[in-house]
Amino acid sequence: MKHLIITSLIWLALFSGAHAQQLKSPNEAFTMDFSLQNDGTPTYALKYKSKEVIKTSKLGLTLKNDEKSLLNDFTVVDTKTATFDESWKPVWGEVAEIRNHYNELAITLTQKETDRQIIIRFRLFDEGLGFRYEFPSQKNLAHFVIKEERTQFAMAGDHTAFWIPGDYDTQEYDFTTSKLSEIRG
């Protein structure tokens, strides 16, 4: 089965309803909560050591050509959890070994009106949260164009973050570490 994958990642470094699911990082410092609002809108929230980092934030995509967008009207049809832990040696870099260790929650959603499915795959590491949208092969979503990603990141404070500018004019960027309020538009 082929999947189209769109990835939304937010990595944070902290320096100084119905169908609710919870995922903890391997060291249990981070906790991510997933739920559907009453209208079937998928949401998530993130805590670090019980302190709110990302307030409840909506997930979803707007489609072009007046198609019903992938924003709401969802029901949870399946959930799967997994744990992954491996170490590998980079050819080049600042460290001799990199550990890839996370707990995963994959939530399959069906949109009631259109009978379309999406999978939201969350990976919670000891360092932060990553997630992506996946689109399994299906007759009701064979071809589509995404007009806008509507994923929200309702930060609970002026956290320190690692970030890379989004202009993509060159092959490599050094990441920047700064407070969120210091990131230029």
PDB file of C-alpha atoms in Angstrom:
ATOM      1  CA  MET A   1       0.000   0.000   0.000  1.00  0.00           C
ATOM      2  CA  LYS A   2       1.482   3.340  -1.009  1.00  0.00           C
ATOM      3  CA  HIS A   3       1.292   6.376   1.267  1.00  0.00           C
ATOM      4  CA  LEU A   4       1.740  10.068   0.566  1.00  0.00           C
ATOM      5  CA  ILE A   5       3.417  11.558   3.604  1.00  0.00           C
ATOM      6  CA  ILE A   6       3.399  15.189   4.735  1.00  0.00           C
ATOM      7  CA  THR A   7       5.520  15.879   7.754  1.00  0.00           C
ATOM      8  CA  SER A   8       5.104  18.572  10.385  1.00  0.00           C
ATOM      9  CA  LEU A   9       7.825  18.553  12.970  1.00  0.00           C
ATOM     10  CA  ILE A  10       8.298  20.719  15.989  1.00  0.00           C
ATOM     11  CA  TRP A  11      11.304  20.071  18.163  1.00  0.00           C
ATOM     12  CA  LEU A  12      11.430  21.838  21.465  1.00  0.00           C
ATOM     13  CA  ALA A  13      14.290  22.252  23.866  1.00  0.00           C
ATOM     14  CA  LEU A  14      13.242  23.558  27.243  1.00  0.00           C
ATOM     15  CA  PHE A  15      16.165  25.413  28.696  1.00  0.00           C
ATOM     16  CA  SER A  16      15.745  27.336  32.136  1.00  0.00           C
ATOM     17  CA  GLY A  17     -12.836  14.729  24.707  1.00  0.00           C
ATOM     18  CA  ALA A  18     -13.967  11.730  23.322  1.00  0.00           C
ATOM     19  CA  HIS A  19     -11.524   9.262  21.738  1.00  0.00           C
ATOM     20  CA  ALA A  20      -8.728  10.757  23.826  1.00  0.00           C
ATOM     21  CA  GLN A  21      -5.365   9.047  23.495  1.00  0.00           C
ATOM     22  CA  GLN A  22      -2.192   9.718  25.464  1.00  0.00           C
ATOM     23  CA  LEU A  23       1.424   9.097  24.515  1.00  0.00           C
ATOM     24  CA  LYS A  24       4.485   9.458  26.748  1.00  0.00           C
ATOM     25  CA  SER A  25       8.115   9.901  25.737  1.00  0.00           C
ATOM     26  CA  PRO A  26      10.472   7.021  26.613  1.00  0.00           C
ATOM     27  CA  ASN A  27      11.699   8.839  29.749  1.00  0.00           C
ATOM     28  CA  GLU A  28       8.080   9.945  30.472  1.00  0.00           C
ATOM     29  CA  ALA A  29       9.037  13.649  30.706  1.00  0.00           C
ATOM     30  CA  PHE A  30       6.804  14.562  27.721  1.00  0.00           C
ATOM     31  CA  THR A  31       3.118  13.698  27.496  1.00  0.00           C
ATOM     32  CA  MET A  32       1.076  14.227  24.333  1.00  0.00           C
ATOM     33  CA  ASP A  33      -2.720  14.108  24.365  1.00  0.00           C
ATOM     34  CA  PHE A  34      -4.775  13.532  21.203  1.00  0.00           C
ATOM     35  CA  SER A  35      -8.546  13.959  21.006  1.00  0.00           C
ATOM     36  CA  LEU A  36     -11.397  14.801  18.678  1.00  0.00           C
ATOM     37  CA  GLN A  37     -13.538  17.857  19.392  1.00  0.00           C
ATOM     38  CA  ASN A  38     -17.343  17.469  19.280  1.00  0.00           C
ATOM     39  CA  ASP A  39     -17.365  18.348  15.541  1.00  0.00           C
ATOM     40  CA  GLY A  40     -14.705  15.716  14.774  1.00  0.00           C
ATOM     41  CA  THR A  41     -11.744  18.131  14.593  1.00  0.00           C
ATOM     42  CA  PRO A  42      -8.480  16.377  15.572  1.00  0.00           C
ATOM     43  CA  THR A  43      -6.434  18.135  18.273  1.00  0.00           C
ATOM     44  CA  TYR A  44      -3.266  17.538  20.254  1.00  0.00           C
ATOM     45  CA  ALA A  45      -1.577  19.088  23.301  1.00  0.00           C
ATOM     46  CA  LEU A  46       1.918  18.626  24.756  1.00  0.00           C
ATOM     47  CA  LYS A  47       3.225  18.804  28.326  1.00  0.00           C
ATOM     48  CA  TYR A  48       6.762  18.588  29.682  1.00  0.00           C
ATOM     49  CA  LYS A  49       6.964  17.326  33.271  1.00  0.00           C
ATOM     50  CA  SER A  50       3.255  18.205  33.702  1.00  0.00           C
ATOM     51  CA  LYS A  51       3.842  21.797  32.500  1.00  0.00           C
ATOM     52  CA  GLU A  52       1.920  22.858  29.389  1.00  0.00           C
ATOM     53  CA  VAL A  53       4.175  23.443  26.372  1.00  0.00           C
ATOM     54  CA  ILE A  54       1.653  23.365  23.505  1.00  0.00           C
ATOM     55  CA  LYS A  55      -1.943  24.184  24.369  1.00  0.00           C
ATOM     56  CA  THR A  56      -4.719  22.255  22.642  1.00  0.00           C
ATOM     57  CA  SER A  57      -4.067  22.809  18.918  1.00  0.00           C
ATOM     58  CA  LYS A  58      -6.045  21.775  15.841  1.00  0.00           C
ATOM     59  CA  LEU A  59      -4.762  19.511  13.070  1.00  0.00           C
ATOM     60  CA  GLY A  60      -5.858  19.467   9.440  1.00  0.00           C
ATOM     61  CA  LEU A  61      -5.463  20.464   5.795  1.00  0.00           C
ATOM     62  CA  THR A  62      -7.443  22.644   3.379  1.00  0.00           C
ATOM     63  CA  LEU A  63      -7.793  21.209  -0.123  1.00  0.00           C
ATOM     64  CA  LYS A  64      -8.005  23.100  -3.437  1.00  0.00           C
ATOM     65  CA  ASN A  65     -10.842  22.879  -5.964  1.00  0.00           C
ATOM     66  CA  ASP A  66     -13.627  23.322  -3.400  1.00  0.00           C
ATOM     67  CA  GLU A  67     -13.229  19.768  -2.105  1.00  0.00           C
ATOM     68  CA  LYS A  68     -14.335  19.195   1.483  1.00  0.00           C
ATOM     69  CA  SER A  69     -11.214  19.932   3.494  1.00  0.00           C
ATOM     70  CA  LEU A  70      -9.582  17.519   5.891  1.00  0.00           C
ATOM     71  CA  LEU A  71     -10.323  19.609   8.981  1.00  0.00           C
ATOM     72  CA  ASN A  72     -13.254  18.031  10.823  1.00  0.00           C
ATOM     73  CA  ASP A  73     -16.085  15.477  10.703  1.00  0.00           C
ATOM     74  CA  PHE A  74     -13.665  12.676  11.655  1.00  0.00           C
ATOM     75  CA  THR A  75     -14.100   9.555  13.743  1.00  0.00           C
ATOM     76  CA  VAL A  76     -11.302   7.378  15.112  1.00  0.00           C
ATOM     77  CA  VAL A  77     -11.341   3.959  13.442  1.00  0.00           C
ATOM     78  CA  ASP A  78      -7.986   2.580  14.631  1.00  0.00           C
ATOM     79  CA  THR A  79      -5.066   3.345  16.924  1.00  0.00           C
ATOM     80  CA  LYS A  80      -1.700   1.624  17.050  1.00  0.00           C
ATOM     81  CA  THR A  81       1.224   2.161  19.387  1.00  0.00           C
ATOM     82  CA  ALA A  82       4.853   1.180  18.996  1.00  0.00           C
ATOM     83  CA  THR A  83       8.262   1.761  20.541  1.00  0.00           C
ATOM     84  CA  PHE A  84      11.441   2.137  18.527  1.00  0.00           C
ATOM     85  CA  ASP A  85      15.017   2.205  19.794  1.00  0.00           C
ATOM     86  CA  GLU A  86      18.164   2.018  17.681  1.00  0.00           C
ATOM     87  CA  SER A  87      21.595   3.632  17.579  1.00  0.00           C
ATOM     88  CA  TRP A  88      23.576   4.366  14.466  1.00  0.00           C
ATOM     89  CA  LYS A  89      26.940   5.851  13.602  1.00  0.00           C
ATOM     90  CA  PRO A  90      26.932   8.877  11.289  1.00  0.00           C
ATOM     91  CA  VAL A  91      29.555   9.133   8.567  1.00  0.00           C
ATOM     92  CA  TRP A  92      30.223  12.731   9.529  1.00  0.00           C
ATOM     93  CA  GLY A  93      29.086  14.967  12.370  1.00  0.00           C
ATOM     94  CA  GLU A  94      29.595  16.201  15.876  1.00  0.00           C
ATOM     95  CA  VAL A  95      28.803  12.950  17.670  1.00  0.00           C
ATOM     96  CA  ALA A  96      30.033   9.390  17.195  1.00  0.00           C
ATOM     97  CA  GLU A  97      26.649   7.745  17.697  1.00  0.00           C
ATOM     98  CA  ILE A  98      23.033   8.861  17.390  1.00  0.00           C
ATOM     99  CA  ARG A  99      20.193   7.237  19.302  1.00  0.00           C
ATOM    100  CA  ASN A 100      16.779   7.122  17.623  1.00  0.00           C
ATOM    101  CA  HIS A 101      14.404   6.288  20.468  1.00  0.00           C
ATOM    102  CA  TYR A 102      10.695   7.128  20.513  1.00  0.00           C
ATOM    103  CA  ASN A 103       7.202   5.976  21.358  1.00  0.00           C
ATOM    104  CA  GLU A 104       4.684   6.181  18.521  1.00  0.00           C
ATOM    105  CA  LEU A 105       0.920   6.572  18.250  1.00  0.00           C
ATOM    106  CA  ALA A 106      -0.717   6.149  14.815  1.00  0.00           C
ATOM    107  CA  ILE A 107      -4.361   7.237  14.685  1.00  0.00           C
ATOM    108  CA  THR A 108      -6.492   6.323  11.662  1.00  0.00           C
ATOM    109  CA  LEU A 109      -9.358   8.746  11.080  1.00  0.00           C
ATOM    110  CA  THR A 110     -12.309   8.461   8.694  1.00  0.00           C
ATOM    111  CA  GLN A 111     -14.184  11.561   7.562  1.00  0.00           C
ATOM    112  CA  LYS A 112     -17.888  10.693   7.876  1.00  0.00           C
ATOM    113  CA  GLU A 113     -19.304  12.673   4.930  1.00  0.00           C
ATOM    114  CA  THR A 114     -16.616  11.721   2.392  1.00  0.00           C
ATOM    115  CA  ASP A 115     -15.494   8.309   3.730  1.00  0.00           C
ATOM    116  CA  ARG A 116     -11.854   9.446   3.284  1.00  0.00           C
ATOM    117  CA  GLN A 117      -9.128   8.231   5.605  1.00  0.00           C
ATOM    118  CA  ILE A 118      -6.008   9.888   6.991  1.00  0.00           C
ATOM    119  CA  ILE A 119      -3.476   8.631   9.476  1.00  0.00           C
ATOM    120  CA  ILE A 120      -1.820  11.001  11.929  1.00  0.00           C
ATOM    121  CA  ARG A 121       1.420   9.450  13.177  1.00  0.00           C
ATOM    122  CA  PHE A 122       2.887  10.984  16.357  1.00  0.00           C
ATOM    123  CA  ARG A 123       6.413  10.202  17.535  1.00  0.00           C
ATOM    124  CA  LEU A 124       7.381  11.346  21.002  1.00  0.00           C
ATOM    125  CA  PHE A 125      11.100  11.421  21.762  1.00  0.00           C
ATOM    126  CA  ASP A 126      12.830  12.379  25.008  1.00  0.00           C
ATOM    127  CA  GLU A 127      13.695  15.663  23.232  1.00  0.00           C
ATOM    128  CA  GLY A 128      10.312  16.547  21.705  1.00  0.00           C
ATOM    129  CA  LEU A 129       7.421  15.703  19.406  1.00  0.00           C
ATOM    130  CA  GLY A 130       7.201  14.937  15.696  1.00  0.00           C
ATOM    131  CA  PHE A 131       4.091  14.083  13.694  1.00  0.00           C
ATOM    132  CA  ARG A 132       2.948  13.651  10.120  1.00  0.00           C
ATOM    133  CA  TYR A 133      -0.147  13.118   8.010  1.00  0.00           C
ATOM    134  CA  GLU A 134      -0.357   9.958   5.888  1.00  0.00           C
ATOM    135  CA  PHE A 135      -2.859   9.224   3.140  1.00  0.00           C
ATOM    136  CA  PRO A 136      -3.472   5.526   2.460  1.00  0.00           C
ATOM    137  CA  SER A 137      -4.461   4.561  -1.096  1.00  0.00           C
ATOM    138  CA  GLN A 138      -8.245   4.980  -1.398  1.00  0.00           C
ATOM    139  CA  LYS A 139     -10.857   5.660  -4.052  1.00  0.00           C
ATOM    140  CA  ASN A 140     -12.288   8.769  -2.332  1.00  0.00           C
ATOM    141  CA  LEU A 141      -8.914  10.538  -2.199  1.00  0.00           C
ATOM    142  CA  ALA A 142      -7.075   9.341  -5.291  1.00  0.00           C
ATOM    143  CA  HIS A 143      -5.847  12.783  -6.411  1.00  0.00           C
ATOM    144  CA  PHE A 144      -5.849  16.027  -4.426  1.00  0.00           C
ATOM    145  CA  VAL A 145      -3.948  19.292  -4.031  1.00  0.00           C
ATOM    146  CA  ILE A 146      -3.293  20.760  -0.608  1.00  0.00           C
ATOM    147  CA  LYS A 147      -4.117  24.459  -0.523  1.00  0.00           C
ATOM    148  CA  GLU A 148      -3.026  25.123   3.060  1.00  0.00           C
ATOM    149  CA  GLU A 149      -1.748  23.236   6.073  1.00  0.00           C
ATOM    150  CA  ARG A 150      -3.916  24.300   8.995  1.00  0.00           C
ATOM    151  CA  THR A 151      -1.881  22.618  11.732  1.00  0.00           C
ATOM    152  CA  GLN A 152      -1.683  24.818  14.832  1.00  0.00           C
ATOM    153  CA  PHE A 153       1.148  25.173  17.329  1.00  0.00           C
ATOM    154  CA  ALA A 154      -0.437  27.093  20.232  1.00  0.00           C
ATOM    155  CA  MET A 155       2.667  27.542  22.332  1.00  0.00           C
ATOM    156  CA  ALA A 156       2.027  28.000  26.058  1.00  0.00           C
ATOM    157  CA  GLY A 157       4.957  30.385  26.549  1.00  0.00           C
ATOM    158  CA  ASP A 158       7.991  32.020  24.993  1.00  0.00           C
ATOM    159  CA  HIS A 159       9.958  28.775  24.781  1.00  0.00           C
ATOM    160  CA  THR A 160      13.429  28.260  23.395  1.00  0.00           C
ATOM    161  CA  ALA A 161      13.329  26.440  20.058  1.00  0.00           C
ATOM    162  CA  PHE A 162      15.695  25.104  17.395  1.00  0.00           C
ATOM    163  CA  TRP A 163      14.609  26.425  13.991  1.00  0.00           C
ATOM    164  CA  ILE A 164      15.726  26.781  10.379  1.00  0.00           C
ATOM    165  CA  PRO A 165      14.577  29.586   8.032  1.00  0.00           C
ATOM    166  CA  GLY A 166      11.935  28.472   5.552  1.00  0.00           C
ATOM    167  CA  ASP A 167      13.216  30.079   2.341  1.00  0.00           C
ATOM    168  CA  TYR A 168      15.098  26.950   1.159  1.00  0.00           C
ATOM    169  CA  ASP A 169      17.373  28.852  -1.278  1.00  0.00           C
ATOM    170  CA  THR A 170      20.424  26.799  -0.352  1.00  0.00           C
ATOM    171  CA  GLN A 171      21.173  23.182   0.441  1.00  0.00           C
ATOM    172  CA  GLU A 172      22.252  23.591   4.068  1.00  0.00           C
ATOM    173  CA  TYR A 173      21.386  25.782   7.003  1.00  0.00           C
ATOM    174  CA  ASP A 174      22.778  26.046  10.445  1.00  0.00           C
ATOM    175  CA  PHE A 175      19.923  25.867  12.901  1.00  0.00           C
ATOM    176  CA  THR A 176      19.223  28.787  15.183  1.00  0.00           C
ATOM    177  CA  THR A 177      18.392  28.532  18.865  1.00  0.00           C
ATOM    178  CA  SER A 178      16.287  31.407  20.195  1.00  0.00           C
ATOM    179  CA  LYS A 179      13.138  32.314  22.067  1.00  0.00           C
ATOM    180  CA  LEU A 180      10.022  32.016  19.886  1.00  0.00           C
ATOM    181  CA  SER A 181       9.449  35.777  20.169  1.00  0.00           C
ATOM    182  CA  GLU A 182      12.868  36.362  18.570  1.00  0.00           C
ATOM    183  CA  ILE A 183      12.038  34.466  15.359  1.00  0.00           C
ATOM    184  CA  ARG A 184      11.523  36.963  12.586  1.00  0.00           C
ATOM    185  CA  GLY A 185       8.490  36.648  10.304  1.00  0.00           C
TER     186      GLY A 185
END
